[in-house]
Amino acid sequence: MSKAISLNTERLVLRPWKPNDLEPFARLNGDPDTLRFYPATLDRTQSDALAQRSQSLIAEHGWGPWAVELKESGEFIGMVGLNRPLTELSFQPCVEVLWRLLPECWGKGYATEAATACLNFGFDTLGLEQIVAYTAQLNLPSQTVMQRLGMKAQPGTFDHPGVPAGHKLAPHVLYTLDRQDWPRPA
């Protein structure tokens, strides 16, 4: 068991999960607009299980998909972190950076800010050589964040094995960032 790590940015705290995160996380995961690039929304049981899995990873490794709160108010706004995907993907083994924020927090730079902290942690503390991100080909907002992070789009697409074959969200794009290409913070 590792010591659970929290990351701090100018406006955010990425931290282990708390019981009072579950309700707003379930609202996030049940929102059809928020999960429009996923095949389905999550019900409360599924959402709670995702939060529990995330917290278990943090408890085991010290890091994982963290709960994110605003420093100013302590308000939970979503999940951002690093993860080893469970789904069998052609580019494994890998560590991905991921994010999912409440809709009222979109367009404020929070995803980029929190993901930047995760990339710094992954490269500088964990010593990772590469971090990946992937999303449905139709998910242009997430691809914009990946580009802002300096990640490079890899050629072509792949069908995500967790999405039904032929579904419009099956084609996914892969972005990668290698340690030597990560711009060191000033």
PDB file of C-alpha atoms in Angstrom:
ATOM      1  CA  MET A   1       0.000   0.000   0.000  1.00  0.00           C
ATOM      2  CA  SER A   2       1.399   3.370  -1.035  1.00  0.00           C
ATOM      3  CA  LYS A   3       0.846   6.750   0.509  1.00  0.00           C
ATOM      4  CA  ALA A   4      -1.974   8.467  -1.376  1.00  0.00           C
ATOM      5  CA  ILE A   5      -0.640  11.476  -3.242  1.00  0.00           C
ATOM      6  CA  SER A   6      -2.479  14.716  -3.932  1.00  0.00           C
ATOM      7  CA  LEU A   7      -1.470  17.203  -6.621  1.00  0.00           C
ATOM      8  CA  ASN A   8      -1.993  20.944  -6.409  1.00  0.00           C
ATOM      9  CA  THR A   9      -2.252  23.443  -9.240  1.00  0.00           C
ATOM     10  CA  GLU A  10      -2.964  27.146  -9.156  1.00  0.00           C
ATOM     11  CA  ARG A  11      -6.742  26.600  -8.935  1.00  0.00           C
ATOM     12  CA  LEU A  12      -7.235  22.880  -8.288  1.00  0.00           C
ATOM     13  CA  VAL A  13      -6.535  20.016  -5.908  1.00  0.00           C
ATOM     14  CA  LEU A  14      -6.339  16.486  -7.310  1.00  0.00           C
ATOM     15  CA  ARG A  15      -6.901  14.258  -4.299  1.00  0.00           C
ATOM     16  CA  PRO A  16      -8.165  10.903  -3.031  1.00  0.00           C
ATOM     17  CA  TRP A  17     -11.914  10.402  -3.184  1.00  0.00           C
ATOM     18  CA  LYS A  18     -14.314  11.321  -0.362  1.00  0.00           C
ATOM     19  CA  PRO A  19     -17.815   9.906   0.258  1.00  0.00           C
ATOM     20  CA  ASN A  20     -19.418  13.279  -0.562  1.00  0.00           C
ATOM     21  CA  ASP A  21     -17.868  13.138  -4.079  1.00  0.00           C
ATOM     22  CA  LEU A  22     -20.169  10.286  -5.068  1.00  0.00           C
ATOM     23  CA  GLU A  23     -23.357  12.306  -5.598  1.00  0.00           C
ATOM     24  CA  PRO A  24     -21.879  14.965  -7.923  1.00  0.00           C
ATOM     25  CA  PHE A  25     -19.848  12.251  -9.688  1.00  0.00           C
ATOM     26  CA  ALA A  26     -23.049  10.294 -10.298  1.00  0.00           C
ATOM     27  CA  ARG A  27     -24.662  13.463 -11.678  1.00  0.00           C
ATOM     28  CA  LEU A  28     -21.692  13.889 -14.019  1.00  0.00           C
ATOM     29  CA  ASN A  29     -21.790  10.241 -15.155  1.00  0.00           C
ATOM     30  CA  GLY A  30     -25.561  10.266 -15.628  1.00  0.00           C
ATOM     31  CA  ASP A  31     -25.562  13.376 -17.818  1.00  0.00           C
ATOM     32  CA  PRO A  32     -26.121  12.484 -21.502  1.00  0.00           C
ATOM     33  CA  ASP A  33     -24.330  15.641 -22.689  1.00  0.00           C
ATOM     34  CA  THR A  34     -21.255  14.986 -20.559  1.00  0.00           C
ATOM     35  CA  LEU A  35     -21.044  11.375 -21.742  1.00  0.00           C
ATOM     36  CA  ARG A  36     -22.082  12.047 -25.350  1.00  0.00           C
ATOM     37  CA  PHE A  37     -18.795  10.510 -26.553  1.00  0.00           C
ATOM     38  CA  TYR A  38     -19.402   7.299 -24.585  1.00  0.00           C
ATOM     39  CA  PRO A  39     -21.829   4.567 -25.656  1.00  0.00           C
ATOM     40  CA  ALA A  40     -23.977   5.038 -22.517  1.00  0.00           C
ATOM     41  CA  THR A  41     -24.313   6.995 -19.320  1.00  0.00           C
ATOM     42  CA  LEU A  42     -23.675   5.351 -15.958  1.00  0.00           C
ATOM     43  CA  ASP A  43     -26.277   4.716 -13.287  1.00  0.00           C
ATOM     44  CA  ARG A  44     -25.487   5.449  -9.640  1.00  0.00           C
ATOM     45  CA  THR A  45     -24.181   1.939  -8.942  1.00  0.00           C
ATOM     46  CA  GLN A  46     -21.846   2.046 -11.958  1.00  0.00           C
ATOM     47  CA  SER A  47     -20.670   5.556 -11.089  1.00  0.00           C
ATOM     48  CA  ASP A  48     -19.967   4.603  -7.470  1.00  0.00           C
ATOM     49  CA  ALA A  49     -18.044   1.543  -8.680  1.00  0.00           C
ATOM     50  CA  LEU A  50     -15.875   3.739 -10.926  1.00  0.00           C
ATOM     51  CA  ALA A  51     -15.125   6.078  -8.019  1.00  0.00           C
ATOM     52  CA  GLN A  52     -14.320   3.088  -5.782  1.00  0.00           C
ATOM     53  CA  ARG A  53     -12.018   1.582  -8.415  1.00  0.00           C
ATOM     54  CA  SER A  54     -10.282   4.956  -8.770  1.00  0.00           C
ATOM     55  CA  GLN A  55      -9.835   5.262  -5.005  1.00  0.00           C
ATOM     56  CA  SER A  56      -8.547   1.675  -4.803  1.00  0.00           C
ATOM     57  CA  LEU A  57      -5.881   2.477  -7.401  1.00  0.00           C
ATOM     58  CA  ILE A  58      -4.840   5.561  -5.419  1.00  0.00           C
ATOM     59  CA  ALA A  59      -4.721   3.536  -2.202  1.00  0.00           C
ATOM     60  CA  GLU A  60      -2.647   0.814  -3.879  1.00  0.00           C
ATOM     61  CA  HIS A  61      -0.240   2.907  -5.962  1.00  0.00           C
ATOM     62  CA  GLY A  62      -0.473   6.388  -4.458  1.00  0.00           C
ATOM     63  CA  TRP A  63      -1.863   7.734  -7.761  1.00  0.00           C
ATOM     64  CA  GLY A  64      -4.696   7.097 -10.191  1.00  0.00           C
ATOM     65  CA  PRO A  65      -7.810   8.900 -11.382  1.00  0.00           C
ATOM     66  CA  TRP A  66      -8.081  11.571  -8.677  1.00  0.00           C
ATOM     67  CA  ALA A  67     -11.135  13.494  -7.549  1.00  0.00           C
ATOM     68  CA  VAL A  68     -10.705  17.169  -8.456  1.00  0.00           C
ATOM     69  CA  GLU A  69     -11.862  20.097  -6.383  1.00  0.00           C
ATOM     70  CA  LEU A  70     -11.636  23.839  -6.740  1.00  0.00           C
ATOM     71  CA  LYS A  71      -9.119  25.249  -4.257  1.00  0.00           C
ATOM     72  CA  GLU A  72     -11.208  28.347  -3.678  1.00  0.00           C
ATOM     73  CA  SER A  73     -14.418  26.576  -2.631  1.00  0.00           C
ATOM     74  CA  GLY A  74     -13.504  22.918  -2.062  1.00  0.00           C
ATOM     75  CA  GLU A  75     -16.247  22.023  -4.565  1.00  0.00           C
ATOM     76  CA  PHE A  76     -15.904  18.675  -6.393  1.00  0.00           C
ATOM     77  CA  ILE A  77     -15.736  19.251 -10.166  1.00  0.00           C
ATOM     78  CA  GLY A  78     -14.781  15.866 -11.618  1.00  0.00           C
ATOM     79  CA  MET A  79     -12.033  13.328 -12.142  1.00  0.00           C
ATOM     80  CA  VAL A  80      -8.572  13.780 -13.678  1.00  0.00           C
ATOM     81  CA  GLY A  81      -5.611  11.482 -13.390  1.00  0.00           C
ATOM     82  CA  LEU A  82      -3.367   8.753 -14.641  1.00  0.00           C
ATOM     83  CA  ASN A  83      -4.515   5.209 -15.248  1.00  0.00           C
ATOM     84  CA  ARG A  84      -3.376   1.870 -16.620  1.00  0.00           C
ATOM     85  CA  PRO A  85      -6.305   0.883 -18.884  1.00  0.00           C
ATOM     86  CA  LEU A  86      -8.037  -2.412 -18.166  1.00  0.00           C
ATOM     87  CA  THR A  87      -9.337  -2.746 -21.722  1.00  0.00           C
ATOM     88  CA  GLU A  88      -7.023  -4.677 -24.027  1.00  0.00           C
ATOM     89  CA  LEU A  89      -5.537  -2.140 -26.415  1.00  0.00           C
ATOM     90  CA  SER A  90      -2.907  -2.633 -29.116  1.00  0.00           C
ATOM     91  CA  PHE A  91      -0.612   0.027 -27.594  1.00  0.00           C
ATOM     92  CA  GLN A  92      -0.383  -1.500 -24.116  1.00  0.00           C
ATOM     93  CA  PRO A  93       1.282  -1.538 -21.725  1.00  0.00           C
ATOM     94  CA  CYS A  94       0.644   2.161 -21.230  1.00  0.00           C
ATOM     95  CA  VAL A  95      -0.382   4.833 -18.777  1.00  0.00           C
ATOM     96  CA  GLU A  96      -3.098   7.201 -19.922  1.00  0.00           C
ATOM     97  CA  VAL A  97      -4.003  10.665 -18.776  1.00  0.00           C
ATOM     98  CA  LEU A  98      -7.770  11.105 -18.492  1.00  0.00           C
ATOM     99  CA  TRP A  99     -10.322  13.709 -17.473  1.00  0.00           C
ATOM    100  CA  ARG A 100     -14.060  14.045 -16.951  1.00  0.00           C
ATOM    101  CA  LEU A 101     -15.464  17.290 -15.562  1.00  0.00           C
ATOM    102  CA  LEU A 102     -18.901  18.621 -14.711  1.00  0.00           C
ATOM    103  CA  PRO A 103     -20.348  20.594 -17.648  1.00  0.00           C
ATOM    104  CA  GLU A 104     -20.411  23.844 -15.683  1.00  0.00           C
ATOM    105  CA  CYS A 105     -16.611  23.571 -15.466  1.00  0.00           C
ATOM    106  CA  TRP A 106     -15.968  23.226 -19.192  1.00  0.00           C
ATOM    107  CA  GLY A 107     -14.189  25.984 -21.073  1.00  0.00           C
ATOM    108  CA  LYS A 108     -12.288  27.272 -18.039  1.00  0.00           C
ATOM    109  CA  GLY A 109      -8.989  25.492 -18.647  1.00  0.00           C
ATOM    110  CA  TYR A 110      -9.423  23.110 -15.715  1.00  0.00           C
ATOM    111  CA  ALA A 111      -8.891  19.928 -17.757  1.00  0.00           C
ATOM    112  CA  THR A 112      -5.648  21.266 -19.246  1.00  0.00           C
ATOM    113  CA  GLU A 113      -4.443  22.574 -15.874  1.00  0.00           C
ATOM    114  CA  ALA A 114      -5.133  19.320 -14.042  1.00  0.00           C
ATOM    115  CA  ALA A 115      -3.819  17.105 -16.864  1.00  0.00           C
ATOM    116  CA  THR A 116      -0.613  19.166 -16.975  1.00  0.00           C
ATOM    117  CA  ALA A 117      -0.062  18.407 -13.275  1.00  0.00           C
ATOM    118  CA  CYS A 118      -0.641  14.716 -14.036  1.00  0.00           C
ATOM    119  CA  LEU A 119       1.873  14.761 -16.889  1.00  0.00           C
ATOM    120  CA  ASN A 120       4.464  16.479 -14.671  1.00  0.00           C
ATOM    121  CA  PHE A 121       3.874  13.835 -11.995  1.00  0.00           C
ATOM    122  CA  GLY A 122       4.009  10.976 -14.506  1.00  0.00           C
ATOM    123  CA  PHE A 123       7.248  12.072 -16.103  1.00  0.00           C
ATOM    124  CA  ASP A 124       9.071  13.607 -13.127  1.00  0.00           C
ATOM    125  CA  THR A 125       7.940  11.439 -10.207  1.00  0.00           C
ATOM    126  CA  LEU A 126       6.962   8.128 -11.804  1.00  0.00           C
ATOM    127  CA  GLY A 127       9.694   8.301 -14.463  1.00  0.00           C
ATOM    128  CA  LEU A 128       7.353   7.293 -17.277  1.00  0.00           C
ATOM    129  CA  GLU A 129       8.793   7.378 -20.782  1.00  0.00           C
ATOM    130  CA  GLN A 130       5.430   7.964 -22.487  1.00  0.00           C
ATOM    131  CA  ILE A 131       1.881   8.923 -21.538  1.00  0.00           C
ATOM    132  CA  VAL A 132      -1.062   8.371 -23.869  1.00  0.00           C
ATOM    133  CA  ALA A 133      -4.587   9.686 -24.253  1.00  0.00           C
ATOM    134  CA  TYR A 134      -7.319   8.361 -26.470  1.00  0.00           C
ATOM    135  CA  THR A 135     -10.899   9.212 -27.244  1.00  0.00           C
ATOM    136  CA  ALA A 136     -13.645   8.722 -29.772  1.00  0.00           C
ATOM    137  CA  GLN A 137     -12.707  10.239 -33.120  1.00  0.00           C
ATOM    138  CA  LEU A 138     -15.812  12.446 -32.822  1.00  0.00           C
ATOM    139  CA  ASN A 139     -14.675  13.898 -29.466  1.00  0.00           C
ATOM    140  CA  LEU A 140     -13.063  17.096 -30.723  1.00  0.00           C
ATOM    141  CA  PRO A 141     -13.164  18.888 -27.323  1.00  0.00           C
ATOM    142  CA  SER A 142     -10.942  16.233 -25.715  1.00  0.00           C
ATOM    143  CA  GLN A 143      -8.651  16.195 -28.734  1.00  0.00           C
ATOM    144  CA  THR A 144      -8.243  19.958 -28.314  1.00  0.00           C
ATOM    145  CA  VAL A 145      -7.108  19.408 -24.716  1.00  0.00           C
ATOM    146  CA  MET A 146      -4.670  16.718 -25.901  1.00  0.00           C
ATOM    147  CA  GLN A 147      -3.223  19.162 -28.432  1.00  0.00           C
ATOM    148  CA  ARG A 148      -2.930  21.908 -25.776  1.00  0.00           C
ATOM    149  CA  LEU A 149      -0.954  19.432 -23.670  1.00  0.00           C
ATOM    150  CA  GLY A 150       1.513  19.013 -26.540  1.00  0.00           C
ATOM    151  CA  MET A 151       0.429  15.458 -27.284  1.00  0.00           C
ATOM    152  CA  LYS A 152       0.899  14.171 -30.823  1.00  0.00           C
ATOM    153  CA  ALA A 153      -1.900  12.524 -32.801  1.00  0.00           C
ATOM    154  CA  GLN A 154      -0.888   9.099 -34.069  1.00  0.00           C
ATOM    155  CA  PRO A 155      -1.873   8.114 -37.607  1.00  0.00           C
ATOM    156  CA  GLY A 156      -5.194   6.417 -38.222  1.00  0.00           C
ATOM    157  CA  THR A 157      -7.846   5.223 -35.830  1.00  0.00           C
ATOM    158  CA  PHE A 158      -8.548   2.059 -33.868  1.00  0.00           C
ATOM    159  CA  ASP A 159     -11.864   0.533 -32.882  1.00  0.00           C
ATOM    160  CA  HIS A 160     -12.182   0.617 -29.112  1.00  0.00           C
ATOM    161  CA  PRO A 161     -12.956  -2.933 -27.945  1.00  0.00           C
ATOM    162  CA  GLY A 162     -15.295  -1.618 -25.257  1.00  0.00           C
ATOM    163  CA  VAL A 163     -17.595   0.019 -27.814  1.00  0.00           C
ATOM    164  CA  PRO A 164     -19.981  -2.116 -29.890  1.00  0.00           C
ATOM    165  CA  ALA A 165     -18.672  -2.854 -33.400  1.00  0.00           C
ATOM    166  CA  GLY A 166     -20.127  -0.485 -35.958  1.00  0.00           C
ATOM    167  CA  HIS A 167     -21.146   2.093 -33.332  1.00  0.00           C
ATOM    168  CA  LYS A 168     -20.386   5.672 -34.398  1.00  0.00           C
ATOM    169  CA  LEU A 169     -18.161   6.046 -31.310  1.00  0.00           C
ATOM    170  CA  ALA A 170     -16.086   2.899 -31.962  1.00  0.00           C
ATOM    171  CA  PRO A 171     -13.368   4.649 -34.024  1.00  0.00           C
ATOM    172  CA  HIS A 172     -10.878   6.151 -31.568  1.00  0.00           C
ATOM    173  CA  VAL A 173      -7.798   8.300 -31.976  1.00  0.00           C
ATOM    174  CA  LEU A 174      -4.579   7.913 -30.026  1.00  0.00           C
ATOM    175  CA  TYR A 175      -2.378  10.767 -28.839  1.00  0.00           C
ATOM    176  CA  THR A 176       1.025  10.240 -27.239  1.00  0.00           C
ATOM    177  CA  LEU A 177       3.565  12.341 -25.408  1.00  0.00           C
ATOM    178  CA  ASP A 178       7.113  11.151 -24.845  1.00  0.00           C
ATOM    179  CA  ARG A 179       9.156  12.317 -21.877  1.00  0.00           C
ATOM    180  CA  GLN A 180      11.764  14.035 -24.070  1.00  0.00           C
ATOM    181  CA  ASP A 181       9.020  16.081 -25.757  1.00  0.00           C
ATOM    182  CA  TRP A 182       7.402  17.263 -22.515  1.00  0.00           C
ATOM    183  CA  PRO A 183       8.056  20.958 -22.040  1.00  0.00           C
ATOM    184  CA  ARG A 184       9.448  21.431 -18.579  1.00  0.00           C
ATOM    185  CA  PRO A 185       7.562  24.007 -16.518  1.00  0.00           C
ATOM    186  CA  ALA A 186       9.502  27.217 -15.954  1.00  0.00           C
TER     187      ALA A 186
END
